[in-house]
mmCIF file of C-alpha atoms and ligand atoms in Angstrom:
data_model
loop_
_atom_site.group_PDB
_atom_site.id
_atom_site.type_symbol
_atom_site.label_atom_id
_atom_site.label_comp_id
_atom_site.label_asym_id
_atom_site.label_seq_id
_atom_site.Cartn_x
_atom_site.Cartn_y
_atom_site.Cartn_z
ATOM 1 C CA MET A 1 5.775 24.433 -15.746
ATOM 2 C CA THR A 2 6.459 23.634 -19.370
ATOM 3 C CA THR A 3 4.347 25.390 -21.951
ATOM 4 C CA THR A 4 4.141 22.511 -24.413
ATOM 5 C CA HIS A 5 3.390 18.953 -23.474
ATOM 6 C CA PRO A 6 1.975 15.837 -25.123
ATOM 7 C CA GLU A 7 -1.763 15.243 -24.926
ATOM 8 C CA PHE A 8 -1.200 11.694 -23.660
ATOM 9 C CA VAL A 9 1.639 9.866 -21.904
ATOM 10 C CA ASN A 10 1.960 6.116 -22.470
ATOM 11 C CA VAL A 11 2.938 4.045 -19.445
ATOM 12 C CA ASN A 12 3.099 0.234 -19.525
ATOM 13 C CA GLY A 13 0.531 0.029 -22.318
ATOM 14 C CA THR A 14 -1.991 2.578 -21.032
ATOM 15 C CA ALA A 15 -2.351 6.118 -22.421
ATOM 16 C CA TYR A 16 -2.874 8.704 -19.654
ATOM 17 C CA ARG A 17 -4.246 12.147 -20.520
ATOM 18 C CA TRP A 18 -2.171 15.142 -19.460
ATOM 19 C CA PRO A 19 -3.851 16.641 -16.379
ATOM 20 C CA LYS A 20 -5.650 19.983 -16.822
ATOM 21 C CA GLN A 21 -5.352 20.596 -13.076
ATOM 22 C CA PRO A 22 -3.163 18.972 -10.426
ATOM 23 C CA VAL A 23 -4.067 15.367 -9.601
ATOM 24 C CA ALA A 24 -3.382 14.464 -5.954
ATOM 25 C CA ALA A 25 -3.615 10.699 -5.404
ATOM 26 C CA VAL A 26 -3.551 9.602 -1.772
ATOM 27 C CA CYS A 27 -2.982 6.030 -0.606
ATOM 28 C CA ILE A 28 -4.616 5.768 2.833
ATOM 29 C CA ASP A 29 -2.450 2.928 4.123
ATOM 30 C CA GLY A 30 -4.604 0.293 5.837
ATOM 31 C CA GLY A 31 -7.707 2.317 4.972
ATOM 32 C CA ASP A 32 -10.213 -0.504 5.238
ATOM 33 C CA PRO A 33 -13.643 0.402 3.754
ATOM 34 C CA ALA A 34 -15.090 -0.125 7.269
ATOM 35 C CA TYR A 35 -13.485 3.138 8.496
ATOM 36 C CA LEU A 36 -15.049 5.202 5.711
ATOM 37 C CA ALA A 37 -18.418 3.483 6.059
ATOM 38 C CA ARG A 38 -18.537 4.370 9.746
ATOM 39 C CA TYR A 39 -17.359 7.984 9.438
ATOM 40 C CA LEU A 40 -19.434 8.739 6.351
ATOM 41 C CA GLY A 41 -22.364 7.556 8.430
ATOM 42 C CA ASP A 42 -21.645 9.752 11.452
ATOM 43 C CA GLY A 43 -20.605 12.950 9.654
ATOM 44 C CA SER A 44 -16.935 12.880 10.774
ATOM 45 C CA ILE A 45 -15.462 13.301 7.276
ATOM 46 C CA PRO A 46 -17.396 16.029 5.414
ATOM 47 C CA ASN A 47 -14.849 16.485 2.602
ATOM 48 C CA ILE A 48 -14.740 12.807 1.672
ATOM 49 C CA ALA A 49 -18.538 12.788 1.957
ATOM 50 C CA ARG A 50 -18.663 15.597 -0.604
ATOM 51 C CA PHE A 51 -16.291 13.726 -2.967
ATOM 52 C CA VAL A 52 -18.554 10.678 -2.732
ATOM 53 C CA THR A 53 -21.645 12.753 -3.531
ATOM 54 C CA GLN A 54 -20.250 15.006 -6.252
ATOM 55 C CA GLY A 55 -17.567 12.689 -7.665
ATOM 56 C CA PHE A 56 -17.140 8.924 -7.879
ATOM 57 C CA SER A 57 -16.902 6.262 -5.176
ATOM 58 C CA ALA A 58 -16.577 2.475 -5.286
ATOM 59 C CA VAL A 59 -14.962 -0.415 -3.451
ATOM 60 C CA ALA A 60 -12.180 -1.882 -5.614
ATOM 61 C CA ASP A 61 -10.050 -5.021 -5.590
ATOM 62 C CA GLY A 62 -6.568 -4.360 -4.270
ATOM 63 C CA THR A 63 -3.504 -6.400 -5.208
ATOM 64 C CA MET A 64 -2.855 -9.702 -3.437
ATOM 65 C CA PRO A 65 -1.104 -10.258 -1.111
ATOM 66 C CA SER A 66 -2.793 -7.306 0.594
ATOM 67 C CA PHE A 67 0.444 -5.693 1.752
ATOM 68 C CA THR A 68 1.829 -2.186 1.408
ATOM 69 C CA CYS A 69 4.608 -2.500 -1.191
ATOM 70 C CA PRO A 70 2.752 -4.590 -3.823
ATOM 71 C CA ASN A 71 -0.261 -2.281 -3.712
ATOM 72 C CA ASN A 72 1.649 0.992 -3.882
ATOM 73 C CA MET A 73 3.524 -0.378 -6.898
ATOM 74 C CA SER A 74 0.257 -1.433 -8.571
ATOM 75 C CA ILE A 75 -1.143 2.076 -8.104
ATOM 76 C CA ILE A 76 1.877 3.951 -9.468
ATOM 77 C CA THR A 77 2.539 1.596 -12.393
ATOM 78 C CA GLY A 78 -1.109 1.006 -13.315
ATOM 79 C CA THR A 79 -0.394 -2.734 -13.529
ATOM 80 C CA PRO A 80 -0.990 -5.920 -11.469
ATOM 81 C CA ALA A 81 1.820 -7.609 -9.509
ATOM 82 C CA SER A 82 2.320 -10.189 -12.297
ATOM 83 C CA LYS A 83 3.643 -7.280 -14.399
ATOM 84 C CA HIS A 84 5.429 -5.068 -11.845
ATOM 85 C CA GLY A 85 6.947 -7.966 -9.921
ATOM 86 C CA ILE A 86 6.631 -6.633 -6.361
ATOM 87 C CA SER A 87 4.633 -9.342 -4.636
ATOM 88 C CA GLY A 88 5.583 -8.693 -1.015
ATOM 89 C CA ASN A 89 8.200 -7.075 1.172
ATOM 90 C CA PHE A 90 10.366 -10.217 0.958
ATOM 91 C CA TYR A 91 10.928 -13.223 -1.264
ATOM 92 C CA LEU A 92 13.319 -16.154 -0.810
ATOM 93 C CA ASP A 93 16.355 -16.397 -3.081
ATOM 94 C CA THR A 94 16.621 -20.154 -3.640
ATOM 95 C CA SER A 95 20.282 -19.949 -4.692
ATOM 96 C CA THR A 96 21.273 -18.773 -1.187
ATOM 97 C CA TRP A 97 18.075 -19.594 0.804
ATOM 98 C CA GLN A 98 18.205 -16.058 2.147
ATOM 99 C CA PRO A 99 15.172 -13.741 2.222
ATOM 100 C CA VAL A 100 15.579 -10.798 -0.164
ATOM 101 C CA VAL A 101 13.917 -7.474 0.613
ATOM 102 C CA MET A 102 11.803 -6.354 -2.361
ATOM 103 C CA THR A 103 12.028 -2.582 -1.879
ATOM 104 C CA GLY A 104 14.800 -1.897 -4.419
ATOM 105 C CA PRO A 105 13.849 0.039 -7.571
ATOM 106 C CA GLU A 106 15.795 -2.506 -9.665
ATOM 107 C CA LEU A 107 13.233 -5.168 -8.662
ATOM 108 C CA LEU A 108 10.308 -3.059 -9.914
ATOM 109 C CA ARG A 109 9.458 -4.017 -13.511
ATOM 110 C CA GLY A 110 8.156 -1.476 -15.977
ATOM 111 C CA ASP A 111 7.840 2.273 -15.575
ATOM 112 C CA THR A 112 5.983 4.354 -13.034
ATOM 113 C CA ILE A 113 3.305 6.805 -14.137
ATOM 114 C CA LEU A 114 5.164 9.421 -12.080
ATOM 115 C CA SER A 115 8.502 9.039 -13.865
ATOM 116 C CA ARG A 116 7.005 8.916 -17.380
ATOM 117 C CA PHE A 117 5.026 12.121 -16.800
ATOM 118 C CA ALA A 118 8.111 13.770 -15.321
ATOM 119 C CA ALA A 119 10.119 12.753 -18.383
ATOM 120 C CA ALA A 120 7.445 14.364 -20.570
ATOM 121 C CA GLY A 121 7.825 17.635 -18.667
ATOM 122 C CA ALA A 122 5.269 17.335 -15.858
ATOM 123 C CA ARG A 123 6.082 18.509 -12.330
ATOM 124 C CA VAL A 124 5.791 15.482 -10.042
ATOM 125 C CA VAL A 125 5.780 15.173 -6.253
ATOM 126 C CA SER A 126 6.004 11.814 -4.416
ATOM 127 C CA ILE A 127 5.866 11.684 -0.624
ATOM 128 C CA THR A 128 5.663 8.567 1.528
ATOM 129 C CA ALA A 129 5.483 8.077 5.282
ATOM 130 C CA LYS A 130 7.978 5.198 5.538
ATOM 131 C CA ASP A 131 11.260 5.475 3.699
ATOM 132 C CA LYS A 132 11.119 1.798 2.590
ATOM 133 C CA LEU A 133 8.767 2.818 -0.236
ATOM 134 C CA ARG A 134 10.605 5.949 -1.336
ATOM 135 C CA LYS A 135 13.108 4.478 -3.775
ATOM 136 C CA GLN A 136 10.552 2.437 -5.698
ATOM 137 C CA LEU A 137 8.105 5.353 -5.817
ATOM 138 C CA GLY A 138 10.949 7.511 -7.107
ATOM 139 C CA LYS A 139 12.246 4.992 -9.663
ATOM 140 C CA ASP A 140 13.755 6.861 -12.662
ATOM 141 C CA LEU A 141 12.280 10.140 -11.380
ATOM 142 C CA ASP A 142 14.613 12.985 -12.378
ATOM 143 C CA LEU A 143 15.005 15.107 -9.226
ATOM 144 C CA SER A 144 17.185 17.716 -10.897
ATOM 145 C CA LYS A 145 14.241 19.359 -12.670
ATOM 146 C CA GLY A 146 11.994 20.425 -9.788
ATOM 147 C CA ASN A 147 10.488 17.004 -9.090
ATOM 148 C CA ILE A 148 10.393 15.860 -5.467
ATOM 149 C CA SER A 149 10.572 12.473 -3.703
ATOM 150 C CA PHE A 150 10.979 12.051 0.045
ATOM 151 C CA SER A 151 9.654 10.269 3.134
ATOM 152 C CA SER A 152 8.376 11.837 6.356
ATOM 153 C CA GLU A 153 10.508 9.252 8.188
ATOM 154 C CA PHE A 154 13.584 11.156 6.980
ATOM 155 C CA ALA A 155 11.978 14.586 6.561
ATOM 156 C CA SER A 156 14.659 16.192 8.715
ATOM 157 C CA ARG A 157 17.463 14.976 6.430
ATOM 158 C CA CYS A 158 16.197 15.770 2.935
ATOM 159 C CA THR A 159 18.695 17.093 0.407
ATOM 160 C CA LEU A 160 18.193 18.639 -3.016
ATOM 161 C CA LYS A 161 20.358 15.930 -4.573
ATOM 162 C CA GLU A 162 18.619 12.917 -3.008
ATOM 163 C CA ASN A 163 15.063 14.296 -2.627
ATOM 164 C CA GLY A 164 14.726 17.439 -4.765
ATOM 165 C CA ILE A 165 13.842 19.383 -1.596
ATOM 166 C CA GLU A 166 15.367 20.488 1.706
ATOM 167 C CA ASN A 167 14.088 22.102 4.934
ATOM 168 C CA VAL A 168 10.894 20.013 4.902
ATOM 169 C CA LEU A 169 10.172 20.504 8.621
ATOM 170 C CA GLU A 170 10.270 24.295 8.163
ATOM 171 C CA LEU A 171 7.964 23.944 5.152
ATOM 172 C CA VAL A 172 5.330 22.029 7.115
ATOM 173 C CA GLY A 173 5.891 23.700 10.488
ATOM 174 C CA MET A 174 6.004 20.355 12.301
ATOM 175 C CA PRO A 175 8.676 18.598 14.400
ATOM 176 C CA GLN A 176 10.158 15.347 13.055
ATOM 177 C CA PRO A 177 7.369 12.784 13.767
ATOM 178 C CA ASP A 178 7.840 9.470 15.564
ATOM 179 C CA MET A 179 7.745 6.299 13.414
ATOM 180 C CA TYR A 180 4.762 5.100 15.440
ATOM 181 C CA SER A 181 2.486 8.132 15.248
ATOM 182 C CA MET A 182 -0.359 9.560 13.166
ATOM 183 C CA GLU A 183 1.801 12.658 12.582
ATOM 184 C CA LEU A 184 4.031 10.562 10.281
ATOM 185 C CA SER A 185 1.052 10.417 7.878
ATOM 186 C CA LEU A 186 -0.139 13.981 8.539
ATOM 187 C CA LEU A 187 3.292 15.320 7.546
ATOM 188 C CA VAL A 188 2.922 13.618 4.135
ATOM 189 C CA LEU A 189 -0.370 15.427 3.506
ATOM 190 C CA GLU A 190 0.769 18.740 4.989
ATOM 191 C CA ALA A 191 3.848 18.743 2.746
ATOM 192 C CA GLY A 192 1.740 17.970 -0.332
ATOM 193 C CA ILE A 193 -0.528 20.926 0.487
ATOM 194 C CA ARG A 194 2.330 23.361 1.183
ATOM 195 C CA LEU A 195 4.129 22.367 -2.027
ATOM 196 C CA LEU A 196 0.973 22.872 -4.067
ATOM 197 C CA GLU A 197 0.478 26.282 -2.426
ATOM 198 C CA ARG A 198 4.061 27.210 -3.273
ATOM 199 C CA GLU A 199 4.008 26.307 -6.970
ATOM 200 C CA PRO A 200 1.821 24.335 -9.389
ATOM 201 C CA ALA A 201 2.315 20.592 -9.743
ATOM 202 C CA ASP A 202 0.797 18.114 -12.201
ATOM 203 C CA LEU A 203 0.931 14.784 -10.350
ATOM 204 C CA ILE A 204 1.171 14.385 -6.581
ATOM 205 C CA TYR A 205 1.349 10.942 -4.960
ATOM 206 C CA LEU A 206 0.948 10.841 -1.187
ATOM 207 C CA SER A 207 1.315 7.505 0.597
ATOM 208 C CA LEU A 208 0.450 7.335 4.326
ATOM 209 C CA THR A 209 1.209 4.704 6.972
ATOM 210 C CA ASP A 210 -1.202 2.270 8.634
ATOM 211 C CA TRP A 211 -0.008 2.661 12.222
ATOM 212 C CA VAL A 212 -3.417 4.040 13.267
ATOM 213 C CA GLN A 213 -5.415 1.266 11.570
ATOM 214 C CA HIS A 214 -3.179 -1.481 13.005
ATOM 215 C CA LYS A 215 -3.773 -0.042 16.457
ATOM 216 C CA TYR A 216 -7.356 1.255 16.432
ATOM 217 C CA ALA A 217 -10.633 -0.219 15.162
ATOM 218 C CA PRO A 218 -13.117 2.068 13.369
ATOM 219 C CA GLY A 219 -15.115 2.528 16.580
ATOM 220 C CA GLU A 220 -12.170 3.890 18.598
ATOM 221 C CA SER A 221 -11.871 7.642 19.061
ATOM 222 C CA GLU A 222 -8.208 7.830 17.987
ATOM 223 C CA ALA A 223 -9.072 6.320 14.590
ATOM 224 C CA ARG A 224 -11.894 8.832 14.163
ATOM 225 C CA ARG A 225 -9.543 11.674 15.126
ATOM 226 C CA PHE A 226 -7.059 10.531 12.462
ATOM 227 C CA TYR A 227 -9.759 10.421 9.783
ATOM 228 C CA ARG A 228 -10.983 13.905 10.756
ATOM 229 C CA GLU A 229 -7.414 15.173 10.382
ATOM 230 C CA ILE A 230 -6.810 13.590 6.969
ATOM 231 C CA ASP A 231 -10.284 14.614 5.775
ATOM 232 C CA ALA A 232 -9.548 18.276 6.572
ATOM 233 C CA ARG A 233 -6.362 18.049 4.502
ATOM 234 C CA PHE A 234 -8.169 16.415 1.556
ATOM 235 C CA GLY A 235 -10.478 19.429 1.654
ATOM 236 C CA ARG A 236 -7.484 21.766 1.472
ATOM 237 C CA LEU A 237 -6.035 19.880 -1.508
ATOM 238 C CA GLU A 238 -9.361 20.214 -3.315
ATOM 239 C CA ALA A 239 -9.586 23.922 -2.437
ATOM 240 C CA LEU A 240 -6.201 24.387 -4.138
ATOM 241 C CA GLY A 241 -7.760 23.132 -7.376
ATOM 242 C CA ALA A 242 -6.578 19.511 -7.248
ATOM 243 C CA VAL A 243 -8.539 16.490 -8.382
ATOM 244 C CA VAL A 244 -8.289 14.348 -5.235
ATOM 245 C CA ALA A 245 -8.131 10.580 -5.822
ATOM 246 C CA LEU A 246 -8.295 8.370 -2.736
ATOM 247 C CA ILE A 247 -7.324 4.722 -2.530
ATOM 248 C CA ALA A 248 -6.002 2.293 0.086
ATOM 249 C CA ASP A 249 -3.278 -0.302 -0.284
ATOM 250 C CA HIS A 250 -5.193 -2.832 1.811
ATOM 251 C CA GLY A 251 -7.808 -3.172 4.515
ATOM 252 C CA MET A 252 -7.403 -4.331 8.119
ATOM 253 C CA ASN A 253 -9.026 -6.989 10.309
ATOM 254 C CA ASP A 254 -9.062 -7.829 14.000
ATOM 255 C CA LYS A 255 -7.306 -11.167 14.467
ATOM 256 C CA SER A 256 -7.593 -11.712 18.218
ATOM 257 C CA ASP A 257 -9.882 -14.009 20.180
ATOM 258 C CA ALA A 258 -12.489 -12.980 22.778
ATOM 259 C CA ALA A 259 -9.792 -12.776 25.460
ATOM 260 C CA GLY A 260 -7.654 -10.484 23.283
ATOM 261 C CA LYS A 261 -5.047 -13.129 22.392
ATOM 262 C CA PRO A 262 -3.931 -13.220 18.714
ATOM 263 C CA ASN A 263 -5.283 -16.126 16.606
ATOM 264 C CA VAL A 264 -1.968 -17.270 15.145
ATOM 265 C CA ILE A 265 -1.118 -20.313 13.045
ATOM 266 C CA TRP A 266 2.604 -20.922 13.717
ATOM 267 C CA LEU A 267 3.153 -22.551 10.340
ATOM 268 C CA GLN A 268 6.915 -23.164 10.469
ATOM 269 C CA ASP A 269 6.468 -25.000 13.782
ATOM 270 C CA ILE A 270 3.634 -27.155 12.385
ATOM 271 C CA LEU A 271 5.585 -28.042 9.226
ATOM 272 C CA ASP A 272 8.825 -28.695 11.157
ATOM 273 C CA ALA A 273 6.947 -31.124 13.406
ATOM 274 C CA LYS A 274 5.510 -32.923 10.373
ATOM 275 C CA PHE A 275 8.426 -32.953 7.896
ATOM 276 C CA GLY A 276 11.492 -32.421 10.107
ATOM 277 C CA LYS A 277 13.215 -29.207 11.071
ATOM 278 C CA GLY A 278 14.354 -27.099 8.111
ATOM 279 C CA ASP A 279 12.794 -29.277 5.397
ATOM 280 C CA VAL A 280 10.567 -26.380 4.333
ATOM 281 C CA LYS A 281 10.984 -22.626 4.781
ATOM 282 C CA VAL A 282 8.093 -20.283 5.665
ATOM 283 C CA ILE A 283 8.512 -16.627 4.653
ATOM 284 C CA CYS A 284 6.210 -13.914 6.030
ATOM 285 C CA PRO A 285 6.260 -11.248 3.325
ATOM 286 C CA ILE A 286 4.680 -8.615 5.639
ATOM 287 C CA THR A 287 7.969 -8.331 7.533
ATOM 288 C CA ASP A 288 9.767 -4.994 7.517
ATOM 289 C CA ALA A 289 11.978 -3.127 9.952
ATOM 290 C CA PHE A 290 8.999 -1.744 11.901
ATOM 291 C CA VAL A 291 6.932 -4.598 13.291
ATOM 292 C CA ALA A 292 5.993 -3.431 16.812
ATOM 293 C CA HIS A 293 2.381 -2.836 15.781
ATOM 294 C CA HIS A 294 1.819 -6.219 14.090
ATOM 295 C CA GLY A 295 4.637 -8.522 15.191
ATOM 296 C CA ALA A 296 5.338 -9.433 11.516
ATOM 297 C CA LEU A 297 2.071 -11.386 11.509
ATOM 298 C CA GLY A 298 -0.142 -11.178 8.426
ATOM 299 C CA GLY A 299 -2.740 -13.118 6.493
ATOM 300 C CA PHE A 300 -0.476 -14.415 3.727
ATOM 301 C CA VAL A 301 2.724 -16.507 3.808
ATOM 302 C CA ARG A 302 4.794 -18.463 1.301
ATOM 303 C CA VAL A 303 6.361 -21.884 1.793
ATOM 304 C CA TRP A 304 9.453 -23.044 -0.084
ATOM 305 C CA CYS A 305 10.428 -26.737 -0.335
ATOM 306 C CA ARG A 306 14.074 -27.310 0.573
ATOM 307 C CA GLY A 307 14.155 -31.072 1.146
ATOM 308 C CA LYS A 308 11.950 -34.073 0.675
ATOM 309 C CA ALA A 309 8.441 -32.716 1.326
ATOM 310 C CA THR A 310 6.540 -32.020 -1.901
ATOM 311 C CA PRO A 311 4.127 -29.110 -2.481
ATOM 312 C CA ARG A 312 1.292 -31.631 -2.599
ATOM 313 C CA GLN A 313 2.168 -33.074 0.822
ATOM 314 C CA ILE A 314 2.530 -29.577 2.273
ATOM 315 C CA ILE A 315 -0.849 -28.528 0.858
ATOM 316 C CA GLU A 316 -2.526 -31.626 2.328
ATOM 317 C CA THR A 317 -1.082 -30.848 5.755
ATOM 318 C CA ILE A 318 -2.017 -27.162 5.677
ATOM 319 C CA ALA A 319 -5.529 -27.709 4.300
ATOM 320 C CA ALA A 320 -6.409 -29.510 7.541
ATOM 321 C CA ILE A 321 -5.485 -26.496 9.739
ATOM 322 C CA ASP A 322 -8.420 -24.497 11.102
ATOM 323 C CA GLY A 323 -8.227 -20.845 10.026
ATOM 324 C CA VAL A 324 -6.709 -21.437 6.575
ATOM 325 C CA GLU A 325 -8.877 -19.964 3.817
ATOM 326 C CA GLN A 326 -6.782 -20.904 0.765
ATOM 327 C CA VAL A 327 -3.702 -23.083 0.281
ATOM 328 C CA LEU A 328 -2.449 -23.072 -3.317
ATOM 329 C CA ASP A 329 0.496 -24.308 -5.315
ATOM 330 C CA LYS A 330 2.611 -21.858 -7.299
ATOM 331 C CA ALA A 331 0.721 -22.175 -10.584
ATOM 332 C CA ASN A 332 -2.673 -21.714 -8.957
ATOM 333 C CA VAL A 333 -1.799 -18.774 -6.713
ATOM 334 C CA CYS A 334 -0.232 -16.968 -9.703
ATOM 335 C CA ARG A 335 -3.292 -17.658 -11.861
ATOM 336 C CA LEU A 336 -5.881 -16.812 -9.196
ATOM 337 C CA HIS A 337 -4.150 -13.712 -7.771
ATOM 338 C CA ASP A 338 -2.208 -12.386 -10.794
ATOM 339 C CA LEU A 339 1.276 -12.867 -9.262
ATOM 340 C CA PRO A 340 4.791 -13.155 -10.785
ATOM 341 C CA ALA A 341 5.860 -16.832 -10.776
ATOM 342 C CA ASP A 342 9.584 -16.163 -10.379
ATOM 343 C CA ARG A 343 9.066 -14.584 -6.946
ATOM 344 C CA GLU A 344 6.457 -17.051 -5.715
ATOM 345 C CA GLY A 345 7.050 -19.882 -3.262
ATOM 346 C CA ASP A 346 6.080 -23.516 -3.832
ATOM 347 C CA VAL A 347 2.935 -23.094 -1.719
ATOM 348 C CA ALA A 348 0.979 -19.949 -0.753
ATOM 349 C CA VAL A 349 -1.201 -19.878 2.362
ATOM 350 C CA ILE A 350 -3.974 -17.338 2.972
ATOM 351 C CA ALA A 351 -5.666 -16.988 6.350
ATOM 352 C CA ARG A 352 -9.321 -16.464 7.188
ATOM 353 C CA ALA A 353 -10.374 -12.896 8.157
ATOM 354 C CA ASP A 354 -10.013 -13.522 11.923
ATOM 355 C CA VAL A 355 -6.704 -15.438 11.756
ATOM 356 C CA CYS A 356 -3.070 -14.635 10.942
ATOM 357 C CA ILE A 357 -0.091 -16.798 10.052
ATOM 358 C CA GLY A 358 3.409 -16.631 11.513
ATOM 359 C CA ALA A 359 6.557 -18.678 10.950
ATOM 360 C CA SER A 360 8.003 -19.946 14.236
ATOM 361 C CA ALA A 361 6.579 -18.658 17.540
ATOM 362 C CA ALA A 362 10.138 -18.142 18.802
ATOM 363 C CA ASP A 363 10.952 -15.732 15.942
ATOM 364 C CA HIS A 364 8.082 -13.250 16.362
ATOM 365 C CA ASP A 365 8.329 -10.501 18.956
ATOM 366 C CA LEU A 366 4.787 -9.758 20.108
ATOM 367 C CA SER A 367 5.775 -7.461 23.000
ATOM 368 C CA GLY A 368 4.820 -4.378 20.933
ATOM 369 C CA LEU A 369 1.216 -5.599 20.894
ATOM 370 C CA GLU A 370 0.778 -5.528 24.658
ATOM 371 C CA GLY A 371 -2.501 -3.927 25.677
ATOM 372 C CA HIS A 372 -3.836 -4.039 22.103
ATOM 373 C CA ARG A 373 -5.723 -6.529 20.008
ATOM 374 C CA LEU A 374 -3.832 -7.726 16.924
ATOM 375 C CA ARG A 375 -5.127 -6.004 13.781
ATOM 376 C CA THR A 376 -3.387 -6.902 10.550
ATOM 377 C CA HIS A 377 -3.777 -7.720 6.836
ATOM 378 C CA GLY A 378 -2.410 -9.751 3.918
ATOM 379 C CA GLY A 379 -5.300 -12.031 2.970
ATOM 380 C CA VAL A 380 -8.184 -11.861 0.529
ATOM 381 C CA SER A 381 -10.370 -10.525 3.353
ATOM 382 C CA GLU A 382 -8.197 -7.380 3.477
ATOM 383 C CA ALA A 383 -7.946 -6.896 -0.298
ATOM 384 C CA LYS A 384 -11.033 -4.665 -0.719
ATOM 385 C CA VAL A 385 -10.217 -0.948 -0.811
ATOM 386 C CA PRO A 386 -12.076 2.349 -1.212
ATOM 387 C CA PHE A 387 -11.669 4.025 -4.648
ATOM 388 C CA ILE A 388 -12.813 7.671 -4.650
ATOM 389 C CA VAL A 389 -12.353 10.494 -7.170
ATOM 390 C CA SER A 390 -13.437 14.003 -6.113
ATOM 391 C CA ARG A 391 -14.818 14.946 -9.563
ATOM 392 C CA PRO A 392 -17.611 13.326 -11.584
ATOM 393 C CA LEU A 393 -16.635 10.733 -14.177
ATOM 394 C CA ASN A 394 -17.251 11.160 -17.888
ATOM 395 C CA GLU A 395 -19.688 8.874 -19.649
ATOM 396 C CA ALA A 396 -17.043 6.393 -20.862
ATOM 397 C CA TYR A 397 -15.618 5.889 -17.369
ATOM 398 C CA ARG A 398 -19.039 5.635 -15.737
ATOM 399 C CA MET A 399 -19.638 2.751 -18.167
ATOM 400 C CA LYS A 400 -16.204 1.268 -17.435
ATOM 401 C CA ALA A 401 -16.851 1.393 -13.676
ATOM 402 C CA ALA A 402 -20.267 -0.217 -14.078
ATOM 403 C CA SER A 403 -19.074 -3.032 -16.346
ATOM 404 C CA ALA A 404 -16.503 -4.753 -14.096
ATOM 405 C CA THR A 405 -15.065 -4.736 -10.581
ATOM 406 C CA LEU A 406 -12.509 -1.962 -10.385
ATOM 407 C CA LYS A 407 -8.866 -2.721 -9.610
ATOM 408 C CA SER A 408 -6.910 -0.352 -7.396
ATOM 409 C CA TYR A 409 -4.245 -0.072 -10.126
ATOM 410 C CA GLN A 410 -6.799 1.801 -12.259
ATOM 411 C CA LEU A 411 -6.731 4.845 -9.939
ATOM 412 C CA PHE A 412 -4.587 7.100 -12.159
ATOM 413 C CA ASP A 413 -6.495 5.898 -15.248
ATOM 414 C CA PHE A 414 -9.743 7.079 -13.665
ATOM 415 C CA ALA A 415 -8.296 10.290 -12.187
ATOM 416 C CA LEU A 416 -6.595 11.344 -15.438
ATOM 417 C CA ASN A 417 -8.765 9.846 -18.194
ATOM 418 C CA GLY A 418 -12.078 9.487 -16.417
ATOM 419 C CA THR A 419 -12.743 12.959 -15.058
ATOM 420 C CA ALA A 420 -15.043 15.056 -17.222
HETATM 421 ZN ZN1 ZN B 1 -0.022 -0.813 4.180
#
């Protein structure tokens, strides 16, 4: 720990107060407010219940589209997607017509709160479940000075040079978890706790994975078991003196019919039939390398015009499809949802809460869903997230919270500047 430090650190236009005690911010991936409402009601999560009573709790607006990467970047930059530029997992490069994965740190605009504090001498820890987020979370983070950035996906292979830490599995006393397991998230929290026990840290960012929420509804016992496990670890973080700040990247909704079959709009197939094959290109920005639990189906897709069909014609066609909640041209989706225009398609399509949108039925592998209802996210109906700080707010931030709907990107502002 450094002995002298600035009182405030400026990041992307906001001044953040130097923390007096460690701040541990946790992104409960897919942590729809419905899970907390249920478990707060039945006594399953006593530590979170205490935070809600003694500290601050609200439901905030997440970033649209309600996907993992855009929301994690909003939280760690303190800015909306229009500023940080990460508006999905993929966008389409119109010079090559190839989808471009948006997980590279060079695509993230502006600074992260983590890297600016580290540069000012703070000790920073960033841990994520899936490695796809690690490089953006660790953008410009100097790992040679005791700062740490790793994923539980690659916990067994961490090196001092790449991650600022090694022997993570020994540290947490866990075997390498499976990609599709709740242990992948529990390792993130366990490592945060062990590191805080080992030596003081100023900022800790812990980002979980939504495998549990994709698979289990709030009423299912496995989801409750997961929340009991994470709740116990939040209690341990607090007992170590940390201010615990909880957020989610997005919610989660059931998108299957009464028989358990997914309600899917196969948009590429519909548009191919109307305008001719290949005239327009549908991109599903939820897609990543691990799709077994959602089949790359989400509540938000983008359409790019490649041929003769105009955005207006496409919008007219899509507006008539049952299950579509919003269909917007580029200017309107950017204005309404605070998105960066240079990574937006010609038309954006947002599904109703009980419906999801795919490209072409032939291109989505739904075999991983067998035996389970499809639960996924991406739309406006999954953009409400819990926003909880374990300590009471000061007067100014109580006023700020009461005066407007909170945005999830204000989490560090509230945790650092808003606690008494
Ligand atoms: Zn997520």
